[in-house]
Short mmCIF file of C-alpha atoms in Angstrom, two decimals:
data_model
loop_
_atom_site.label_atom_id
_atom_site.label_comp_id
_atom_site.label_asym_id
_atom_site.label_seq_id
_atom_site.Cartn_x
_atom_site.Cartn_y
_atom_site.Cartn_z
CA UNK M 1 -56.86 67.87 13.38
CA UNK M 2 -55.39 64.43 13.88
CA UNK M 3 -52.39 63.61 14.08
CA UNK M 4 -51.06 61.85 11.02
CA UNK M 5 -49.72 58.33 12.15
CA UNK M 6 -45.75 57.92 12.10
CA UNK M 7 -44.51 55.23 10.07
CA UNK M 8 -42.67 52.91 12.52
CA UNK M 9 -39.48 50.77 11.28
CA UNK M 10 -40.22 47.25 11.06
CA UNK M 11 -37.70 44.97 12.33
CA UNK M 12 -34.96 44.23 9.61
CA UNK M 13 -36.33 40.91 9.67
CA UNK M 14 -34.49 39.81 5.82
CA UNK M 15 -31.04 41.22 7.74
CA UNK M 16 -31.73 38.99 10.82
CA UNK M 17 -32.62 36.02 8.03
CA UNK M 18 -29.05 36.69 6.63
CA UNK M 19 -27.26 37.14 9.98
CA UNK M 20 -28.67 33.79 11.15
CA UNK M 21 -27.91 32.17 7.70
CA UNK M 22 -24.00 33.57 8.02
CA UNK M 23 -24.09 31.64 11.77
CA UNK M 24 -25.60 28.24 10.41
CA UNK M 25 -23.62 28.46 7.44
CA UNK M 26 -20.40 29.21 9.84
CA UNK M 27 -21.49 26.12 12.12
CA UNK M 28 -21.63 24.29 9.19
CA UNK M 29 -18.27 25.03 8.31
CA UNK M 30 -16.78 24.69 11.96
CA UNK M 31 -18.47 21.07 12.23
CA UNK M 32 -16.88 20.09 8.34
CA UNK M 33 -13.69 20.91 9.56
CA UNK M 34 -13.44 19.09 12.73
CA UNK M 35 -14.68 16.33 10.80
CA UNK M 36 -12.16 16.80 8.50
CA UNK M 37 -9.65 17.14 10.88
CA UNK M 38 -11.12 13.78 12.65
CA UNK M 39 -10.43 11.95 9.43
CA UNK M 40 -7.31 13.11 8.90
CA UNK M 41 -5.98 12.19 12.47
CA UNK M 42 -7.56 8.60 12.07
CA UNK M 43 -5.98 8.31 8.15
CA UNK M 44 -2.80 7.48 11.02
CA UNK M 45 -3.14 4.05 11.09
CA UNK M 46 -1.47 2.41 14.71
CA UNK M 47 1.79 1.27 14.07
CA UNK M 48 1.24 -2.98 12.90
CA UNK M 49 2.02 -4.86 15.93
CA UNK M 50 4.12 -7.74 15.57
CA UNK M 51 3.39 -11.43 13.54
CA UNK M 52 5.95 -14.19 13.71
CA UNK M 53 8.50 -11.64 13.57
CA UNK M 54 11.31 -14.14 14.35
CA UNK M 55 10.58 -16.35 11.40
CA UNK M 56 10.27 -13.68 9.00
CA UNK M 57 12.71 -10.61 9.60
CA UNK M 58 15.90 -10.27 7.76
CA UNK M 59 18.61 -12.32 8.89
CA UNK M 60 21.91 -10.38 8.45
CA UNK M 61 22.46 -6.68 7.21
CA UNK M 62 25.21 -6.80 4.84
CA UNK M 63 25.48 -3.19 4.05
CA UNK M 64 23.67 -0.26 5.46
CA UNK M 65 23.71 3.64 4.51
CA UNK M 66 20.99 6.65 4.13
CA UNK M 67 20.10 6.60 7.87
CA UNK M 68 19.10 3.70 7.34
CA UNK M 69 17.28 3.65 4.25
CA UNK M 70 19.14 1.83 2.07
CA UNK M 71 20.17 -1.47 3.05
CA UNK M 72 21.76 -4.71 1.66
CA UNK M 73 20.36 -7.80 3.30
CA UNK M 74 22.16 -11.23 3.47
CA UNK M 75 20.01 -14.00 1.42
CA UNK M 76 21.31 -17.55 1.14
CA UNK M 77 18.84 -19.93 -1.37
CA UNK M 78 19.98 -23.04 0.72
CA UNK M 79 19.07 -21.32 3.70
CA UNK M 80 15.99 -19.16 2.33
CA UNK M 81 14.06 -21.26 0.46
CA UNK M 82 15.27 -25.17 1.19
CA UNK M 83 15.44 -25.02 4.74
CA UNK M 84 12.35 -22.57 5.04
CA UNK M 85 10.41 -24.81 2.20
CA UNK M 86 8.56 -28.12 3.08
CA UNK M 87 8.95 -28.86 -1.14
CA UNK M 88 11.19 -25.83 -2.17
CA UNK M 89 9.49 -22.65 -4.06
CA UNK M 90 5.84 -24.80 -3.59
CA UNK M 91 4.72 -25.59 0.30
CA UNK M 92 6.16 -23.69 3.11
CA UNK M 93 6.86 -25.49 6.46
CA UNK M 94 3.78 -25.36 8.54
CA UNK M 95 5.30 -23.59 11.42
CA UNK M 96 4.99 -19.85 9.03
CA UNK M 97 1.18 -20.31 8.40
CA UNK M 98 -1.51 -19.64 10.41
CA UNK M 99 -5.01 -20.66 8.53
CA UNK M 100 -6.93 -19.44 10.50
CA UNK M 101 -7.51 -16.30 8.73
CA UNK M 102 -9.04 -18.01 6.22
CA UNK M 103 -12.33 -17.27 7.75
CA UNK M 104 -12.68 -13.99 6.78
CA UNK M 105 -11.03 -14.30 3.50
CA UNK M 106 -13.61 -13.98 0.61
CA UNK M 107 -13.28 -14.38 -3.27
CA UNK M 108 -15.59 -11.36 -4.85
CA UNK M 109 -16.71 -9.77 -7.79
CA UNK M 110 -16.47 -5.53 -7.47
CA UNK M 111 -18.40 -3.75 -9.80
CA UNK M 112 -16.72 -0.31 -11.07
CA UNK M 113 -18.47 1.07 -13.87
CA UNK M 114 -18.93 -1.87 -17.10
CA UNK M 115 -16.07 -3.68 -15.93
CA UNK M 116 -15.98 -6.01 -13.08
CA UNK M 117 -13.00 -6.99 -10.84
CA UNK M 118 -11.98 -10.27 -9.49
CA UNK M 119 -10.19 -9.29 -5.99
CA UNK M 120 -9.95 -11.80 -2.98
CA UNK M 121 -10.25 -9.69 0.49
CA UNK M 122 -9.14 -10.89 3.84
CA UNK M 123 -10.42 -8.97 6.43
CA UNK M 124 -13.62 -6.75 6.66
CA UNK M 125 -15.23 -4.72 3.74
CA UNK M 126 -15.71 -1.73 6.04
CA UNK M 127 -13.84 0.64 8.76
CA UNK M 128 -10.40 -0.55 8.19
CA UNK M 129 -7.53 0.75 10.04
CA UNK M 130 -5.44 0.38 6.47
CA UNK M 131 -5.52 -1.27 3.66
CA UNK M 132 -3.01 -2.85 1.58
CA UNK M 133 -3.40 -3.84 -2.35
CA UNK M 134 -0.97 -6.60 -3.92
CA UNK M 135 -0.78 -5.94 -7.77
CA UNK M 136 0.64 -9.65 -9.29
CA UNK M 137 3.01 -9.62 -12.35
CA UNK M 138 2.84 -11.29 -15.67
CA UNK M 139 0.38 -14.86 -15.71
CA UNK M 140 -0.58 -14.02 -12.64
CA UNK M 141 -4.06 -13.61 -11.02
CA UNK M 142 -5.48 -13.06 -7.44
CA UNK M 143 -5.05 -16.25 -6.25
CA UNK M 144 -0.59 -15.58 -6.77
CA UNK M 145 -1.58 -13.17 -3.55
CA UNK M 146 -3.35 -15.22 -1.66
CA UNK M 147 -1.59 -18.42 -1.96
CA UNK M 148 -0.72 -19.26 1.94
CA UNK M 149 2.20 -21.99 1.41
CA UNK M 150 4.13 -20.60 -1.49
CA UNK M 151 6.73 -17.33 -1.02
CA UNK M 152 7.73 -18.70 1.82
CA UNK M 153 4.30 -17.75 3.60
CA UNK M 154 4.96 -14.66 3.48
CA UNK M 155 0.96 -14.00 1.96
CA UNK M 156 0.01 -15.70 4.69
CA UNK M 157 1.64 -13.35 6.96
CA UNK M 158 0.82 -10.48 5.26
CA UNK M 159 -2.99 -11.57 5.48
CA UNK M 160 -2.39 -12.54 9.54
CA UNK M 161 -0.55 -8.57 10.32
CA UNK M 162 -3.78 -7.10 8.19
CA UNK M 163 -6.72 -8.88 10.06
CA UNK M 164 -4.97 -8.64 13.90
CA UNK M 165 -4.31 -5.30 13.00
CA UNK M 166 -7.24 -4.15 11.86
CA UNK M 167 -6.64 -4.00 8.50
CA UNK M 168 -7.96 -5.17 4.86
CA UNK M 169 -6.10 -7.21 2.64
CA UNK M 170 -6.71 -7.10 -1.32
CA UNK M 171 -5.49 -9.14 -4.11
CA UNK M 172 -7.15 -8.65 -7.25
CA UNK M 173 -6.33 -9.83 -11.12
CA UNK M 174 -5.17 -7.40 -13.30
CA UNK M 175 -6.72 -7.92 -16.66
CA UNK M 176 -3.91 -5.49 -18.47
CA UNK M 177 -0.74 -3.70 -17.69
CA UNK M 178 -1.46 -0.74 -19.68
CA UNK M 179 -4.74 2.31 -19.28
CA UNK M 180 -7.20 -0.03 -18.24
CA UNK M 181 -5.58 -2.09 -15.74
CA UNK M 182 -4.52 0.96 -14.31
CA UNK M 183 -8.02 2.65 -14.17
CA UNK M 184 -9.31 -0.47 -12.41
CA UNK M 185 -6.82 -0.28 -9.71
CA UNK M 186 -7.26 3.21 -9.21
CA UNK M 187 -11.29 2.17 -8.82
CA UNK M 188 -10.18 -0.26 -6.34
CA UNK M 189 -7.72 2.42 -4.70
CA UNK M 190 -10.47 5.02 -4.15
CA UNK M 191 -13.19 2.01 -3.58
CA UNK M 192 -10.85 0.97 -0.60
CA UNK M 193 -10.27 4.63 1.06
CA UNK M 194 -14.16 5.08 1.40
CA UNK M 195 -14.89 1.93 2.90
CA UNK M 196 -12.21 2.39 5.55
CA UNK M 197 -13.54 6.07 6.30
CA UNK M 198 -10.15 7.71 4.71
CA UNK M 199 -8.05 5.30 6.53
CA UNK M 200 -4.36 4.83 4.66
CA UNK M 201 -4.24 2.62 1.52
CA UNK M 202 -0.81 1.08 0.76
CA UNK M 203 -0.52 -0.22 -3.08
CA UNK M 204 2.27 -2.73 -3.77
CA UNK M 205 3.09 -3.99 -7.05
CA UNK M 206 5.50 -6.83 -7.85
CA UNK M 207 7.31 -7.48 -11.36
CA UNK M 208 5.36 -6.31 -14.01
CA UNK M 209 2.53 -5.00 -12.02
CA UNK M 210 5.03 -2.81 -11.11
CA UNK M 211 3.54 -0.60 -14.07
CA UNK M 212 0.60 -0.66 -13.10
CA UNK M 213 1.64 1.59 -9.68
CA UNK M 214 3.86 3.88 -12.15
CA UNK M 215 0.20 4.35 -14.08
CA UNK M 216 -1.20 4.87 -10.66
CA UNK M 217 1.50 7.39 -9.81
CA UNK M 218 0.21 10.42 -12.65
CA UNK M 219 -3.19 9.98 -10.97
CA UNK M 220 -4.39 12.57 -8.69
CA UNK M 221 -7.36 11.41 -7.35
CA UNK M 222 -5.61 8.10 -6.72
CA UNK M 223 -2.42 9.13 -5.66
CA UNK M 224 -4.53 11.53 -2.87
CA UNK M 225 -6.35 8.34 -1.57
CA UNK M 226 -3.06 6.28 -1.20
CA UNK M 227 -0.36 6.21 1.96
CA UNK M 228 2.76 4.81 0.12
CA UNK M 229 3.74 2.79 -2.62
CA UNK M 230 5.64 -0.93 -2.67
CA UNK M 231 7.82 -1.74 -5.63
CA UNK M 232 8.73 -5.28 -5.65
CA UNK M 233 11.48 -6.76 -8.45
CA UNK M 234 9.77 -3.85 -10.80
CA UNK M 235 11.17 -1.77 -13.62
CA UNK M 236 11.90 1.73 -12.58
CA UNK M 237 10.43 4.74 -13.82
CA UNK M 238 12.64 7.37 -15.54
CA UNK M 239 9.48 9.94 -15.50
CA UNK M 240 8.76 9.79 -11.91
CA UNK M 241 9.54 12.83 -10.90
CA UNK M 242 6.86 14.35 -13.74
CA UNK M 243 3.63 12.49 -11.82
CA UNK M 244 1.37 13.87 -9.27
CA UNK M 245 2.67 10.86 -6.83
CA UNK M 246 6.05 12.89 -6.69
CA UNK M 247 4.18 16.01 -6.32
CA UNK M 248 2.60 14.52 -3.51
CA UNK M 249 5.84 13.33 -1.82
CA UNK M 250 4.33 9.97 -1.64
CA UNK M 251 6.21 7.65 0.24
CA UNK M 252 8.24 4.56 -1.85
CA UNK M 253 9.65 1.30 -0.40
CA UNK M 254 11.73 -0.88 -3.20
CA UNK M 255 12.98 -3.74 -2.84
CA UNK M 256 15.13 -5.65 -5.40
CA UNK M 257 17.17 -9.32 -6.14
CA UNK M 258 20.55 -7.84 -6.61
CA UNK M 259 20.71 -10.61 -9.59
CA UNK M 260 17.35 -9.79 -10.93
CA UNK M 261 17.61 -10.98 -14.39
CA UNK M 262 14.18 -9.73 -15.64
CA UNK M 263 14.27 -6.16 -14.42
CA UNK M 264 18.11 -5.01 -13.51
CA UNK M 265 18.78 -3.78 -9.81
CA UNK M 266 20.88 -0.85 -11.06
CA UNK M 267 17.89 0.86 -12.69
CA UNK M 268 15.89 0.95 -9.57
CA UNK M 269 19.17 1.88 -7.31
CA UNK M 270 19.61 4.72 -9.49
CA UNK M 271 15.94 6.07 -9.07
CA UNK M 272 16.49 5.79 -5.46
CA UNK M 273 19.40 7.84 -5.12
CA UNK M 274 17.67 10.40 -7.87
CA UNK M 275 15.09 10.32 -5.24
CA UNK M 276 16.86 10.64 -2.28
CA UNK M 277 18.99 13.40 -3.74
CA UNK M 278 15.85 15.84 -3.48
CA UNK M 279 14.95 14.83 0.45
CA UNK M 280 11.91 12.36 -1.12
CA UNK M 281 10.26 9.66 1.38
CA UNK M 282 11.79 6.58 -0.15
CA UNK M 283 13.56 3.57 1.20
CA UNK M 284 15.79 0.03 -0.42
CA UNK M 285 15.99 -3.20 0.21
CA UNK M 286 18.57 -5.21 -1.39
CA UNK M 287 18.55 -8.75 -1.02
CA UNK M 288 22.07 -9.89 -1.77
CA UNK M 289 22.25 -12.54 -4.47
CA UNK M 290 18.51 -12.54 -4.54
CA UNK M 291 16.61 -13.50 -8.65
CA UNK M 292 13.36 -11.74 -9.55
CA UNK M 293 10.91 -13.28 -7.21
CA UNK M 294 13.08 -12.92 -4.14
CA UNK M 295 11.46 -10.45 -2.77
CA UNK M 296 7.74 -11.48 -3.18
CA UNK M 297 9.39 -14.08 -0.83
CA UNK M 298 11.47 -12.43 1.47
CA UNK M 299 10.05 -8.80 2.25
CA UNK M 300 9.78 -8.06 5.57
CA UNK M 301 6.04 -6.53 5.50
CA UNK M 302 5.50 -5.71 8.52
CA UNK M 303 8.52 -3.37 8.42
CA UNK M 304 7.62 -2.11 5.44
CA UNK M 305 4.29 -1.21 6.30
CA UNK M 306 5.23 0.87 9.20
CA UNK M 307 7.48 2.53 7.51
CA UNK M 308 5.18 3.90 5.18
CA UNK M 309 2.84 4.04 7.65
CA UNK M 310 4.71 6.78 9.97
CA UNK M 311 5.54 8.88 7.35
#
């Protein structure tokens, strides 16, 4: 009688399909995370090197307390703005310009979703090492950013740290203060982050643009794409500490004309030391004597920027 055949196991050949799913998906995972961990490490923009740093630094601390972080700086209009100004508040002396960066400063059109934005960019549209974004006030437009000879030159410096630094300069026109100037910034913001490859974005808003960063401030997806925030001669925010920018400990620089007669420096000194009362990244700059645009003219940036930047 023969032998009836034994039924021999087949390999478990839908376990081995699992097992070697569970080690690609795991080597998926591993490489996502070293990625992610790449980005991160690169988001740390290099510290901005110097840029006529002896015409441009503050002259005289007056006053000095926080570590550090809350200062009172010496500002004289004879001094300031006549002997700095070629024609006074119009064409800076030609010694704080440096055109040359003119040549990779472009005047564009972006398109986020049915509404278009006016923004002129100095530096490349790609891979930068940060990125700052100058939000104008009231009757104001991109070209208030980019003017070279008025503010003392200080655009022009600002556009000279970004391009020898590797960095991207934006000035766009804000249509509105209110939702949907705020949602186009925050297009802009996000925009900005994926061109550099996650590198920081620094927003800075002066006067009445000023709400368009507190607008910024309750947005998440914004608020995780920026590296600090720049108020300039803005209003302050009472609700501050209820938006996902405080949640996020994002870092704040003010600075302020002590006789700011648009927007009162006591409000903003106030939010500082609210601020600064719970440990929160922030920092002043109070330019003694200073009106409302004194410090579009007289912020040091490249001080600024590393601040926020090695936070």
């Amino acid at each position: 009688m023969a032998e009836a055949p034994v039924a021999r196991q087949a390999p478990n050949e839908g376990a081995d399909r699992v097992s070697m799913s569970t080690i690609l998906f795991s080597i998926r995972h591993l490489i996502g995370a070293l990625l992610f961990a790449s980005l991160a490490v690169s988001a740390r923009a290099e510290p901005v090197k110097p840029y006529k740093d002896a015409l441009f630094r503050y002259s005289k601390l007056l006053q000095e307390a926080d570590g550090g972080d809350f200062r009172v700086v010496d500002y004289q209009e004879l001094r300031d703005i006549n002997e700095r100004d070629q024609i006074p508040e119009r064409r800076v002396k030609r010694a704080y310009v440096s055109l040359g960066v003119k040549s990779v400063q472009v005047n564009e059109t972006l398109g986020f979703g049915e509404r278009g934005l006016d923004v002129t960019r100095v530096g490349p549209d790609r891979g930068a090492a940060f990125t700052v974004i100058f939000i104008h006030g009231r009757g104001g437009d991109r070209r208030l950013g980019a003017n070279d000879f008025a503010f003392g030159g200080n655009f022009n410096r600002l556009k000279n740290l970004a391009v020898v630094n590797g960095g991207t300069y934006y000035a766009p026109s804000v249509r509105s203060f209110d939702a949907a100037g705020v949602a186009d910034v925050s297009a802009l913001i996000r925009f900005a982050a994926e061109r550099s490859g996650g590198g920081p974005v620094i927003l800075s808003c002066a006067s009445m643009g000023s709400f368009i960063c507190w607008g910024i401030a309750r947005q998440e997806a914004a608020v995780s794409a920026l590296g600090g925030m720049m108020i300039m001669g803005g209003p302050a925010d009472p609700d501050f500490r209820k938006s996902a920018a405080y949640s996020a400990r994002l870092p704040i620089l003010f600075s302020h004309g002590s006789r700011d007669s648009v927007y009162p420096a006591e409000s903003q000194v106030a939010l500082y030391r609210s601020l600064r009362s719970k440990d929160y990244p922030v920092r002043f700059v109070l330019f003694e004597t200073g009106s409302h645009g004194t410090p579009i003219r007289m912020t040091d940036w490249r001080e600024a920027l590393n601040w926020i930047l090695d936070r």
